[in-house]
Each structure stands twice: as structure tokens, then as C-alpha cells.
mmCIF file of C-alpha atoms in Angstrom:
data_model
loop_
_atom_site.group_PDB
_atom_site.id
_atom_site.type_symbol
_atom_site.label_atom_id
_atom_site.label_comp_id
_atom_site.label_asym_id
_atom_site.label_seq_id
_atom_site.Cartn_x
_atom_site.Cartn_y
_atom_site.Cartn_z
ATOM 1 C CA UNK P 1 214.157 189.400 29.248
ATOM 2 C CA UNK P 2 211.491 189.347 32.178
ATOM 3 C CA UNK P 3 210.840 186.094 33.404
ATOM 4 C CA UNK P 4 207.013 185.835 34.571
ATOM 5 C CA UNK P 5 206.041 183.450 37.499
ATOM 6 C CA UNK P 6 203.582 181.073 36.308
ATOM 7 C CA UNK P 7 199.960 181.495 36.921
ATOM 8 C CA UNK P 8 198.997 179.580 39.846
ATOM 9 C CA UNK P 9 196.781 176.346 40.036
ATOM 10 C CA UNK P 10 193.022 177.010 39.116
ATOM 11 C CA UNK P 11 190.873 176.056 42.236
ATOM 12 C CA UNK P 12 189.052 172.439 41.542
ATOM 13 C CA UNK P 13 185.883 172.331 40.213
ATOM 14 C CA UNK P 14 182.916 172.309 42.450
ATOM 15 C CA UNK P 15 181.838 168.988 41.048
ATOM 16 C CA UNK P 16 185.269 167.741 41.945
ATOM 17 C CA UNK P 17 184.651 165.926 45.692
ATOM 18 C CA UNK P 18 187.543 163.998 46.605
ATOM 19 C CA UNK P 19 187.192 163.726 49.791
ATOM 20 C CA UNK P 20 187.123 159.943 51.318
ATOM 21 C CA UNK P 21 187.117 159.182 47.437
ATOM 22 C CA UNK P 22 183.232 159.635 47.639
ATOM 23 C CA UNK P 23 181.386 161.513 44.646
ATOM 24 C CA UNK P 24 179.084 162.518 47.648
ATOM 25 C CA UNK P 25 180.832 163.918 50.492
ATOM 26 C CA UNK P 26 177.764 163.015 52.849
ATOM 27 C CA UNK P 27 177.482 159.593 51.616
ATOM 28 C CA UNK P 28 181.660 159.286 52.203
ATOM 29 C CA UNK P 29 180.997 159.791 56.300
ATOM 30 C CA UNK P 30 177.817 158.314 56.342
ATOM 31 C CA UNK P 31 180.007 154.868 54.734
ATOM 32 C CA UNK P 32 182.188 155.141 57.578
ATOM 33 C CA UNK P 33 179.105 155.778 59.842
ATOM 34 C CA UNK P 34 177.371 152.882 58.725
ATOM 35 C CA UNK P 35 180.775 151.325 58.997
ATOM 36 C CA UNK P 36 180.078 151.813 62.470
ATOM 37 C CA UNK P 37 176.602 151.882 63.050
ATOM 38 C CA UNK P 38 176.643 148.068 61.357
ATOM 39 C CA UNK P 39 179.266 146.977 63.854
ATOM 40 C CA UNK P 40 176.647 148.130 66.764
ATOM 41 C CA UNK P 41 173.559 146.811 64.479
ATOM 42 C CA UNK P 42 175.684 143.336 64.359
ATOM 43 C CA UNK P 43 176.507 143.522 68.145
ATOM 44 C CA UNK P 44 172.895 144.292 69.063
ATOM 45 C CA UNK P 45 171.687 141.648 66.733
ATOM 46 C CA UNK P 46 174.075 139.191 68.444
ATOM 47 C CA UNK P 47 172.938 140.278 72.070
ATOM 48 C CA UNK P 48 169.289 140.139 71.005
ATOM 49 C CA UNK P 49 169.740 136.358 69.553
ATOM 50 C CA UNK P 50 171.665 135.580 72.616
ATOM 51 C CA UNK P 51 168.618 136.299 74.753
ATOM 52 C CA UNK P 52 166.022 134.835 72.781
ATOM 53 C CA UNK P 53 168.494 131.508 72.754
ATOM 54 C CA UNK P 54 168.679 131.782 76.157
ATOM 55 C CA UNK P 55 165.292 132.063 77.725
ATOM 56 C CA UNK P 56 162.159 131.513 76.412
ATOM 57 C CA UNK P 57 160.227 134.241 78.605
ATOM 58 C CA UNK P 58 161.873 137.003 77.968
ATOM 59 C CA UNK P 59 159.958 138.024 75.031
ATOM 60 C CA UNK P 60 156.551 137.681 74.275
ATOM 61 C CA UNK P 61 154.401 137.602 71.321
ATOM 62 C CA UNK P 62 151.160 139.533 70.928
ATOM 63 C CA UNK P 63 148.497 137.806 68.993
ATOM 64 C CA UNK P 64 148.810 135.212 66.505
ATOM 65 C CA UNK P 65 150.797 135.789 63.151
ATOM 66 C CA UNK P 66 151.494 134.233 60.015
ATOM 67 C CA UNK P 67 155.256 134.064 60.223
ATOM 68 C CA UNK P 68 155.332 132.999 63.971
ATOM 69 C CA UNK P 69 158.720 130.674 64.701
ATOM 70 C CA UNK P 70 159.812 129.383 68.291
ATOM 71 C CA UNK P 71 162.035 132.199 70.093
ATOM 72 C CA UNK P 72 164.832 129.742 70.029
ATOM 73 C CA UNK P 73 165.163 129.677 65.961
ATOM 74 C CA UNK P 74 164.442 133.648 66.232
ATOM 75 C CA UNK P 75 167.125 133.927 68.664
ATOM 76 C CA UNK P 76 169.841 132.031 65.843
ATOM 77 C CA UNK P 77 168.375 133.851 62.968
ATOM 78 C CA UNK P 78 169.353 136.990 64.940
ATOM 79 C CA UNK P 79 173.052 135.467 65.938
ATOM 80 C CA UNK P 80 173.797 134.423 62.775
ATOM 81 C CA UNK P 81 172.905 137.477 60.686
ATOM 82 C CA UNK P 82 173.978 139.816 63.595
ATOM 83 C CA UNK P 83 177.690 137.983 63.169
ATOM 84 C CA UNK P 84 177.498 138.293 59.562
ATOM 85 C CA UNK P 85 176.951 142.150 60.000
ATOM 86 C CA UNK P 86 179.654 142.623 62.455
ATOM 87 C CA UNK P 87 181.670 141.217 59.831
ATOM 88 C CA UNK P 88 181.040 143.209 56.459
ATOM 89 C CA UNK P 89 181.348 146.434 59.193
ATOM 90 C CA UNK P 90 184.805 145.327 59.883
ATOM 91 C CA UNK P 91 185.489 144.540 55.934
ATOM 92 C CA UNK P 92 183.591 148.133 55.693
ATOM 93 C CA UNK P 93 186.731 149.554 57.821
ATOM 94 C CA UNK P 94 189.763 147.588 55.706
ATOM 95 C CA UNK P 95 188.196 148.994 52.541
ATOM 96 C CA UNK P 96 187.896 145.921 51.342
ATOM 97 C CA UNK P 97 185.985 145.322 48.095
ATOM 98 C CA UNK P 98 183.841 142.791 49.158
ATOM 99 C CA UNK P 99 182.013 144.741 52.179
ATOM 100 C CA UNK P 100 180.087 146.708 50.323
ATOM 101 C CA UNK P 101 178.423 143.735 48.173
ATOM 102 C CA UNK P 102 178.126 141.354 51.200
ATOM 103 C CA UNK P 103 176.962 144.532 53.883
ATOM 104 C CA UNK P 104 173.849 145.336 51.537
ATOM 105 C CA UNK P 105 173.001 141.630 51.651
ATOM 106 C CA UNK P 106 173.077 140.602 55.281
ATOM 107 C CA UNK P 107 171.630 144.148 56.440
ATOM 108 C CA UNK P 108 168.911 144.267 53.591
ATOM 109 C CA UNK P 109 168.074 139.951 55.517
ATOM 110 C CA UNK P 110 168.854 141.464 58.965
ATOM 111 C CA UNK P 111 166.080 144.045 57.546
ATOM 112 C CA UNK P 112 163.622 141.334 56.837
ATOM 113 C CA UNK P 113 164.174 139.420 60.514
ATOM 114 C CA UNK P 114 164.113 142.760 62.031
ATOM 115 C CA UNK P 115 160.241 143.047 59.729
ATOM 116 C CA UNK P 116 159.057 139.630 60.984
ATOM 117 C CA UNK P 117 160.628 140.579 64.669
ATOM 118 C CA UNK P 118 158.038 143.299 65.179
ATOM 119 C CA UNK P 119 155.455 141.340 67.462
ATOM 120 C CA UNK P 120 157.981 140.741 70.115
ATOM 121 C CA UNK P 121 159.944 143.632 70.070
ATOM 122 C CA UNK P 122 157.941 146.149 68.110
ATOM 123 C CA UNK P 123 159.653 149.546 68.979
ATOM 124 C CA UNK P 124 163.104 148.000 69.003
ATOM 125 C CA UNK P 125 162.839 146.743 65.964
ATOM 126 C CA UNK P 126 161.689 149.879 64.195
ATOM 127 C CA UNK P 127 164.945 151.334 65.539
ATOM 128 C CA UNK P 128 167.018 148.146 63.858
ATOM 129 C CA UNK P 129 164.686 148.772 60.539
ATOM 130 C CA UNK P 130 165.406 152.937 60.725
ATOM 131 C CA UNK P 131 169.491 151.956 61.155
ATOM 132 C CA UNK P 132 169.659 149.212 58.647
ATOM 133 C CA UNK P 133 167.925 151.764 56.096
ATOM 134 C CA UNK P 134 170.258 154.569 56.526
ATOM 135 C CA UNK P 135 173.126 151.388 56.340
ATOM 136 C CA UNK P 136 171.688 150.882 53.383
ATOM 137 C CA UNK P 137 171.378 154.327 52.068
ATOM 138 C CA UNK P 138 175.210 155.075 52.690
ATOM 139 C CA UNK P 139 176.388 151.738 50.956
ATOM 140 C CA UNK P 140 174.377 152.480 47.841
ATOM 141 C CA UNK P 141 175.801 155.852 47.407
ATOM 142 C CA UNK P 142 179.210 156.003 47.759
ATOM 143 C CA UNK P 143 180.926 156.273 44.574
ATOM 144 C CA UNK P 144 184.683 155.423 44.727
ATOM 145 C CA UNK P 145 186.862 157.765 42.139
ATOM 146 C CA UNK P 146 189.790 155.558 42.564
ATOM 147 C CA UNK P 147 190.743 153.541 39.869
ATOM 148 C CA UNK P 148 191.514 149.794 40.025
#
């Protein structure tokens, strides 16, 4: 009697991503980088409502618009989103459930102040619109393959 070794393993599919539990391995790093990059976004955010809280002259506003508020409400719109952000980044990091839900919904606001923030700070805040879009991006795609 001849006793065969059995065949090994087949090799996984390519279809088969596991890795960070993502069904996209780009959009598993970029959660982790917008993870990140949310923390900083918050942190800026935070910084940026400090200073409009602050002082009055350090920004300025070109022209007259329609959605024009008083640098001092800007300045807690900005502190209170930007703390909400830093937030959902952290609950981003624990893996928590939650994160995902409540980090599309204070970046996709943080989007809208960052919109309406453009005649005071017009190139920063295309920066803050580019990095809450790719936030954005990487929160929509990743697809867990864990099960509950």
C-alpha cells in the first residue's frame, strides 16, 4: 500500500482580498489613511476655528457674499465640526462600527463649511475640500468581509 501525500492547498482566488478585511485592497489603506488624514483634517479644523474665535483680523473677506457670517460663528462652526472629526478618526482607529456612519457625516458638513469658507481662505480651503473628498472616497469603499 503506497500512501500519497495530499495535494497541497490551491492558491486563493484572485478575487479573494483579505487583506485589512477590505474587498479593495486600496480602499483598506486609504481607510486607515483617512483614519489619519481626518485626525489632521479635525486638528486643522480646530486650529483654524481657534483663530477665527480669537481675532477678528486675521482673516479677511473679499467682496460681498450671500452666505457671509461674523468670523466669530465661522471660527465655532470650524471648532465644533473639526472636534467632531477628530473624533470619528479616532473611532476610525478602534474599528468601531459607528465611525464609518458618523465620519461620512461630519466630513461630508466639514465639506460644506470648508465650501462656504472659500472667500477667506480660498486656497486652504480647496486643500480641506481635496482631503475631505478622498476621506470620503475611502469610507465609502471599504467593504468589511468579516461577519457579525
Amino acid at each position: 500500500m503506497t500512501s500519497a501525500a495530499p495535494p497541497p492547498p490551491a492558491p486563493p482566488a484572485p478575487d479573494d482580498r483579505k487583506p485589512g478585511g477590505s474587498g479593495d485592497p486600496l480602499a483598506a489603506g486609504g481607510l486607515a489613511l483617512g483614519g489619519t488624514l481626518m485626525v489632521v483634517y479635525g486638528l486643522f479644523a480646530v486650529l483654524q476655528g481657534i483663530t477665527a474665535i480669537a481675532d477678528d483680523e486675521v482673516y479677511t473677506s473679499f467682496g460681498e457674499y450671500v452666505f457671509e457670517f461674523d468670523l466669530t460663528a465661522w471660527g465655532w462652526i470650524h471648532l465644533i465640526v473639526g472636534v467632531l472629526v477628530v473624533a470619528a478618526g479616532f473611532g476610525l482607529f478602534t474599528g468601531a462600527a459607528w465611525a464609518r456612519v458618523v465620519g461620512a457625516v461630519v466630513v461630508g458638513l466639514a465639506l460644506i463649511a470648508n465650501f462656504m469658507w472659500l472667500p477667506y481662505q480660498p486656497f486652504w480651503s480647496i486643500i480641506m475640500i481635496l482631503t475631505g473628498l478622498f476621506v470620503l472616497w475611502s469610507l465609502f469603499n471599504y467593504r468589511s468581509t468579516r461577519s457579525a
